[in-house]
GROMACS .gro file of C-alpha atoms in nm:
model
  276
    1UNK     CA    1  -0.472   1.139   1.023
    2UNK     CA    2  -0.304   0.966   1.319
    3UNK     CA    3  -0.521   0.738   1.541
    4UNK     CA    4  -0.384   0.645   1.888
    5UNK     CA    5  -0.331   0.282   1.809
    6UNK     CA    6  -0.096   0.376   1.518
    7UNK     CA    7   0.108   0.600   1.749
    8UNK     CA    8   0.157   0.311   1.993
    9UNK     CA    9   0.231   0.076   1.710
   10UNK     CA   10   0.504   0.304   1.575
   11UNK     CA   11   0.677   0.309   1.917
   12UNK     CA   12   0.656  -0.072   1.945
   13UNK     CA   13   0.777  -0.120   1.580
   14UNK     CA   14   1.078   0.091   1.624
   15UNK     CA   15   1.181  -0.115   1.933
   16UNK     CA   16   1.133  -0.442   1.743
   17UNK     CA   17   1.316  -0.325   1.433
   18UNK     CA   18   1.630  -0.325   1.649
   19UNK     CA   19   1.601  -0.707   1.656
   20UNK     CA   20   1.513  -0.747   1.285
   21UNK     CA   21   1.754  -0.858   1.009
   22UNK     CA   22   1.543  -0.789   0.697
   23UNK     CA   23   1.260  -0.538   0.640
   24UNK     CA   24   1.000  -0.613   0.378
   25UNK     CA   25   0.842  -0.274   0.285
   26UNK     CA   26   0.504  -0.311   0.131
   27UNK     CA   27   0.362  -0.026  -0.078
   28UNK     CA   28   0.048   0.015  -0.293
   29UNK     CA   29   0.136  -0.038  -0.663
   30UNK     CA   30  -0.124   0.237  -0.752
   31UNK     CA   31   0.063   0.497  -0.548
   32UNK     CA   32   0.420   0.385  -0.473
   33UNK     CA   33   0.546   0.727  -0.383
   34UNK     CA   34   0.260   0.818  -0.154
   35UNK     CA   35   0.285   0.490   0.040
   36UNK     CA   36   0.653   0.525   0.112
   37UNK     CA   37   0.702   0.616   0.477
   38UNK     CA   38   0.942   0.909   0.508
   39UNK     CA   39   1.092   0.787   0.831
   40UNK     CA   40   1.152   0.423   0.741
   41UNK     CA   41   1.510   0.462   0.619
   42UNK     CA   42   1.602   0.620   0.956
   43UNK     CA   43   1.425   0.342   1.149
   44UNK     CA   44   1.585   0.048   0.971
   45UNK     CA   45   1.939   0.193   1.002
   46UNK     CA   46   2.094   0.025   0.698
   47UNK     CA   47   1.928  -0.317   0.748
   48UNK     CA   48   1.853  -0.522   0.438
   49UNK     CA   49   1.527  -0.410   0.271
   50UNK     CA   50   1.297  -0.585   0.020
   51UNK     CA   51   1.057  -0.349  -0.159
   52UNK     CA   52   0.726  -0.498  -0.250
   53UNK     CA   53   0.453  -0.332  -0.464
   54UNK     CA   54   0.118  -0.503  -0.385
   55UNK     CA   55  -0.200  -0.497  -0.595
   56UNK     CA   56  -0.008  -0.535  -0.919
   57UNK     CA   57  -0.333  -0.658  -1.071
   58UNK     CA   58  -0.467  -0.301  -1.042
   59UNK     CA   59  -0.205  -0.135  -1.260
   60UNK     CA   60  -0.110  -0.177  -1.625
   61UNK     CA   61   0.198  -0.354  -1.763
   62UNK     CA   62   0.330  -0.010  -1.871
   63UNK     CA   63   0.294   0.112  -1.514
   64UNK     CA   64   0.469  -0.191  -1.375
   65UNK     CA   65   0.764  -0.161  -1.615
   66UNK     CA   66   0.798   0.211  -1.551
   67UNK     CA   67   0.817   0.165  -1.175
   68UNK     CA   68   1.040  -0.134  -1.200
   69UNK     CA   69   1.285   0.068  -1.404
   70UNK     CA   70   1.265   0.364  -1.171
   71UNK     CA   71   1.344   0.156  -0.856
   72UNK     CA   72   1.620  -0.031  -1.037
   73UNK     CA   73   1.779   0.297  -1.114
   74UNK     CA   74   1.783   0.372  -0.741
   75UNK     CA   75   1.940   0.028  -0.674
   76UNK     CA   76   1.620  -0.096  -0.524
   77UNK     CA   77   1.492  -0.404  -0.698
   78UNK     CA   78   1.119  -0.444  -0.656
   79UNK     CA   79   0.886  -0.747  -0.627
   80UNK     CA   80   0.532  -0.711  -0.755
   81UNK     CA   81   0.265  -0.906  -0.572
   82UNK     CA   82  -0.107  -0.977  -0.566
   83UNK     CA   83  -0.181  -1.081  -0.213
   84UNK     CA   84  -0.532  -1.195  -0.288
   85UNK     CA   85  -0.422  -1.446  -0.553
   86UNK     CA   86  -0.077  -1.526  -0.418
   87UNK     CA   87   0.115  -1.397  -0.717
   88UNK     CA   88   0.474  -1.307  -0.642
   89UNK     CA   89   0.472  -1.476  -0.299
   90UNK     CA   90   0.721  -1.751  -0.396
   91UNK     CA   91   0.962  -1.491  -0.533
   92UNK     CA   92   0.934  -1.289  -0.213
   93UNK     CA   93   0.995  -1.601   0.000
   94UNK     CA   94   1.302  -1.694  -0.205
   95UNK     CA   95   1.433  -1.332  -0.178
   96UNK     CA   96   1.394  -1.327   0.201
   97UNK     CA   97   1.563  -1.668   0.229
   98UNK     CA   98   1.849  -1.555   0.005
   99UNK     CA   99   1.905  -1.248   0.216
  100UNK     CA  100   1.889  -1.467   0.527
  101UNK     CA  101   2.151  -1.701   0.390
  102UNK     CA  102   2.384  -1.411   0.324
  103UNK     CA  103   2.335  -1.284   0.679
  104UNK     CA  104   2.419  -1.626   0.828
  105UNK     CA  105   2.720  -1.666   0.604
  106UNK     CA  106   2.855  -1.339   0.757
  107UNK     CA  107   2.777  -1.479   1.101
  108UNK     CA  108   2.976  -1.792   1.030
  109UNK     CA  109   3.270  -1.587   0.896
  110UNK     CA  110   3.277  -1.408   1.231
  111UNK     CA  111   3.277  -1.742   1.420
  112UNK     CA  112   2.906  -1.706   1.522
  113UNK     CA  113   2.647  -1.974   1.497
  114UNK     CA  114   2.368  -1.942   1.241
  115UNK     CA  115   2.024  -1.849   1.378
  116UNK     CA  116   1.674  -1.787   1.249
  117UNK     CA  117   1.656  -1.475   1.028
  118UNK     CA  118   1.404  -1.218   1.150
  119UNK     CA  119   1.191  -1.052   0.885
  120UNK     CA  120   0.958  -0.760   0.947
  121UNK     CA  121   0.672  -0.671   0.718
  122UNK     CA  122   0.590  -0.298   0.735
  123UNK     CA  123   0.375  -0.055   0.544
  124UNK     CA  124   0.079   0.175   0.547
  125UNK     CA  125  -0.269   0.057   0.656
  126UNK     CA  126  -0.484  -0.143   0.421
  127UNK     CA  127  -0.221  -0.215   0.154
  128UNK     CA  128  -0.248  -0.593   0.188
  129UNK     CA  129   0.007  -0.687   0.468
  130UNK     CA  130  -0.231  -0.942   0.623
  131UNK     CA  131  -0.301  -1.115   0.294
  132UNK     CA  132   0.070  -1.127   0.206
  133UNK     CA  133   0.165  -1.263   0.549
  134UNK     CA  134  -0.108  -1.532   0.533
  135UNK     CA  135   0.036  -1.634   0.196
  136UNK     CA  136   0.396  -1.639   0.327
  137UNK     CA  137   0.293  -1.856   0.626
  138UNK     CA  138   0.059  -2.076   0.411
  139UNK     CA  139  -0.206  -2.042   0.680
  140UNK     CA  140  -0.441  -1.782   0.798
  141UNK     CA  141  -0.316  -1.609   1.114
  142UNK     CA  142  -0.410  -1.252   1.025
  143UNK     CA  143  -0.756  -1.119   0.975
  144UNK     CA  144  -0.771  -0.948   0.629
  145UNK     CA  145  -1.037  -0.691   0.545
  146UNK     CA  146  -1.067  -0.408   0.294
  147UNK     CA  147  -1.038  -0.137   0.551
  148UNK     CA  148  -0.748   0.025   0.745
  149UNK     CA  149  -0.662  -0.061   1.102
  150UNK     CA  150  -0.750  -0.431   1.117
  151UNK     CA  151  -0.407  -0.539   1.247
  152UNK     CA  152  -0.363  -0.364   1.588
  153UNK     CA  153  -0.060  -0.539   1.746
  154UNK     CA  154   0.285  -0.677   1.659
  155UNK     CA  155   0.299  -1.048   1.616
  156UNK     CA  156   0.589  -1.296   1.547
  157UNK     CA  157   0.536  -1.612   1.346
  158UNK     CA  158   0.761  -1.871   1.172
  159UNK     CA  159   0.752  -1.899   0.797
  160UNK     CA  160   0.973  -2.214   0.802
  161UNK     CA  161   1.282  -2.331   0.990
  162UNK     CA  162   1.533  -2.049   0.988
  163UNK     CA  163   1.293  -1.767   0.895
  164UNK     CA  164   1.079  -1.579   1.149
  165UNK     CA  165   0.832  -1.306   1.054
  166UNK     CA  166   0.703  -0.999   1.235
  167UNK     CA  167   0.360  -0.853   1.132
  168UNK     CA  168   0.291  -0.499   1.232
  169UNK     CA  169  -0.007  -0.271   1.222
  170UNK     CA  170  -0.023  -0.016   0.937
  171UNK     CA  171   0.197   0.288   1.014
  172UNK     CA  172   0.122   0.639   0.889
  173UNK     CA  173   0.353   0.939   0.903
  174UNK     CA  174   0.285   1.165   1.210
  175UNK     CA  175   0.220   1.453   0.980
  176UNK     CA  176   0.145   1.479   0.607
  177UNK     CA  177   0.352   1.764   0.456
  178UNK     CA  178   0.227   1.657   0.112
  179UNK     CA  179  -0.151   1.694   0.117
  180UNK     CA  180  -0.172   1.564  -0.241
  181UNK     CA  181  -0.017   1.236  -0.122
  182UNK     CA  182  -0.273   1.225   0.169
  183UNK     CA  183  -0.554   1.262  -0.080
  184UNK     CA  184  -0.419   0.971  -0.286
  185UNK     CA  185  -0.418   0.756   0.033
  186UNK     CA  186  -0.783   0.841   0.084
  187UNK     CA  187  -0.870   0.761  -0.277
  188UNK     CA  188  -0.704   0.420  -0.246
  189UNK     CA  189  -0.860   0.352   0.096
  190UNK     CA  190  -0.524   0.342   0.266
  191UNK     CA  191  -0.643   0.561   0.558
  192UNK     CA  192  -0.967   0.549   0.755
  193UNK     CA  193  -1.276   0.715   0.607
  194UNK     CA  194  -1.328   0.917   0.927
  195UNK     CA  195  -1.006   1.107   0.835
  196UNK     CA  196  -1.153   1.277   0.520
  197UNK     CA  197  -1.454   1.419   0.350
  198UNK     CA  198  -1.582   1.162   0.096
  199UNK     CA  199  -1.726   1.412  -0.151
  200UNK     CA  200  -1.407   1.621  -0.163
  201UNK     CA  201  -1.180   1.319  -0.221
  202UNK     CA  202  -1.416   1.183  -0.489
  203UNK     CA  203  -1.407   1.519  -0.667
  204UNK     CA  204  -1.034   1.510  -0.672
  205UNK     CA  205  -1.047   1.154  -0.813
  206UNK     CA  206  -1.272   1.273  -1.097
  207UNK     CA  207  -1.023   1.543  -1.190
  208UNK     CA  208  -0.732   1.299  -1.174
  209UNK     CA  209  -0.904   1.035  -1.389
  210UNK     CA  210  -0.976   1.299  -1.653
  211UNK     CA  211  -0.604   1.393  -1.669
  212UNK     CA  212  -0.476   1.032  -1.687
  213UNK     CA  213  -0.408   0.923  -2.052
  214UNK     CA  214  -0.497   0.563  -1.957
  215UNK     CA  215  -0.840   0.671  -1.820
  216UNK     CA  216  -0.973   1.010  -1.933
  217UNK     CA  217  -1.333   1.148  -1.912
  218UNK     CA  218  -1.444   0.854  -2.120
  219UNK     CA  219  -1.416   0.604  -1.834
  220UNK     CA  220  -1.652   0.821  -1.621
  221UNK     CA  221  -1.893   0.890  -1.907
  222UNK     CA  222  -1.908   0.522  -1.993
  223UNK     CA  223  -1.959   0.409  -1.627
  224UNK     CA  224  -2.237   0.655  -1.524
  225UNK     CA  225  -2.375   0.766  -1.857
  226UNK     CA  226  -2.307   1.128  -1.756
  227UNK     CA  227  -2.071   1.335  -1.975
  228UNK     CA  228  -1.761   1.420  -1.780
  229UNK     CA  229  -1.573   1.615  -2.045
  230UNK     CA  230  -1.647   1.979  -1.958
  231UNK     CA  231  -1.720   1.992  -1.587
  232UNK     CA  232  -1.530   2.012  -1.258
  233UNK     CA  233  -1.513   1.719  -1.021
  234UNK     CA  234  -1.757   1.871  -0.780
  235UNK     CA  235  -2.009   1.951  -1.049
  236UNK     CA  236  -1.975   1.604  -1.206
  237UNK     CA  237  -2.060   1.446  -0.863
  238UNK     CA  238  -2.373   1.667  -0.851
  239UNK     CA  239  -2.476   1.550  -1.198
  240UNK     CA  240  -2.418   1.181  -1.114
  241UNK     CA  241  -2.606   1.226  -0.788
  242UNK     CA  242  -2.905   1.384  -0.964
  243UNK     CA  243  -2.922   1.106  -1.223
  244UNK     CA  244  -2.846   0.796  -1.010
  245UNK     CA  245  -2.877   0.879  -0.638
  246UNK     CA  246  -3.179   1.113  -0.600
  247UNK     CA  247  -2.950   1.412  -0.547
  248UNK     CA  248  -2.738   1.251  -0.272
  249UNK     CA  249  -2.389   1.375  -0.349
  250UNK     CA  250  -2.231   1.178  -0.068
  251UNK     CA  251  -2.373   0.861  -0.202
  252UNK     CA  252  -2.255   0.940  -0.550
  253UNK     CA  253  -1.908   1.007  -0.408
  254UNK     CA  254  -1.905   0.685  -0.213
  255UNK     CA  255  -2.003   0.487  -0.517
  256UNK     CA  256  -1.740   0.651  -0.735
  257UNK     CA  257  -1.458   0.579  -0.481
  258UNK     CA  258  -1.579   0.218  -0.438
  259UNK     CA  259  -1.582   0.173  -0.821
  260UNK     CA  260  -1.226   0.294  -0.849
  261UNK     CA  261  -1.106   0.070  -0.563
  262UNK     CA  262  -1.269  -0.232  -0.736
  263UNK     CA  263  -1.097  -0.152  -1.065
  264UNK     CA  264  -1.420  -0.062  -1.252
  265UNK     CA  265  -1.241   0.217  -1.447
  266UNK     CA  266  -0.960  -0.008  -1.561
  267UNK     CA  267  -0.607  -0.087  -1.445
  268UNK     CA  268  -0.366   0.199  -1.401
  269UNK     CA  269  -0.148   0.371  -1.140
  270UNK     CA  270  -0.237   0.712  -1.005
  271UNK     CA  271   0.133   0.808  -0.996
  272UNK     CA  272   0.411   0.801  -1.246
  273UNK     CA  273   0.776   0.767  -1.144
  274UNK     CA  274   0.946   1.098  -1.067
  275UNK     CA  275   1.135   1.224  -1.373
  276UNK     CA  276   1.513   1.232  -1.360
   0.00000   0.00000   0.00000
């Protein structure tokens, strides 16, 4: 679960966060709980934080409203973005600038000169940090690809006069105490494929889709023309493999995960907000 470059990036990030004024925490809108780093609160030490749920195009309006209400109840306003299309970027820029203005007002009150506000963008691998940063900077400085681990080093850039931005590699927890959360990361391609067994993760996805009211067995049956109603995830993969992939279960599992990641089953979150 924890490649060497991520361990180094965590050490470097914790050092740089000492210099940062504002932290933009990016999470996957499909799995907001699973993509929240358990140590981030400790690292940022009370600094201003802006919570961003990316890939809003992959969840429903009901999901969005439910998560917005949940985070509002925790006094954590959330910005929804689509890094590929640029949706929500202007709001994020305005919010970062507003926080920066507040910080410099406090500096002036203390008799200090204003300075550029330092903003760090942090989050798990492959949740769209590079796309968001390219949109914020209005130029491509970060390579963006649909796989974890593309960004390997910390990098400072300037959004505009008075606002500097730190890009960081995706940071995973050192250990996953919640294996269900780890499987969600695998389903959503937020960790490297070498970290999990594709067929096992795809079988879990089948079971989860069948339980979701917004999806159900019907989305699988419609997609592959194989009835998913009365079979386990593992058995369903075998049936799909026999019909479409000459018995190759791994190929069937890979296709199913890819179809989910491309939104072929519809738009919905895999997580609901925790109940009160």
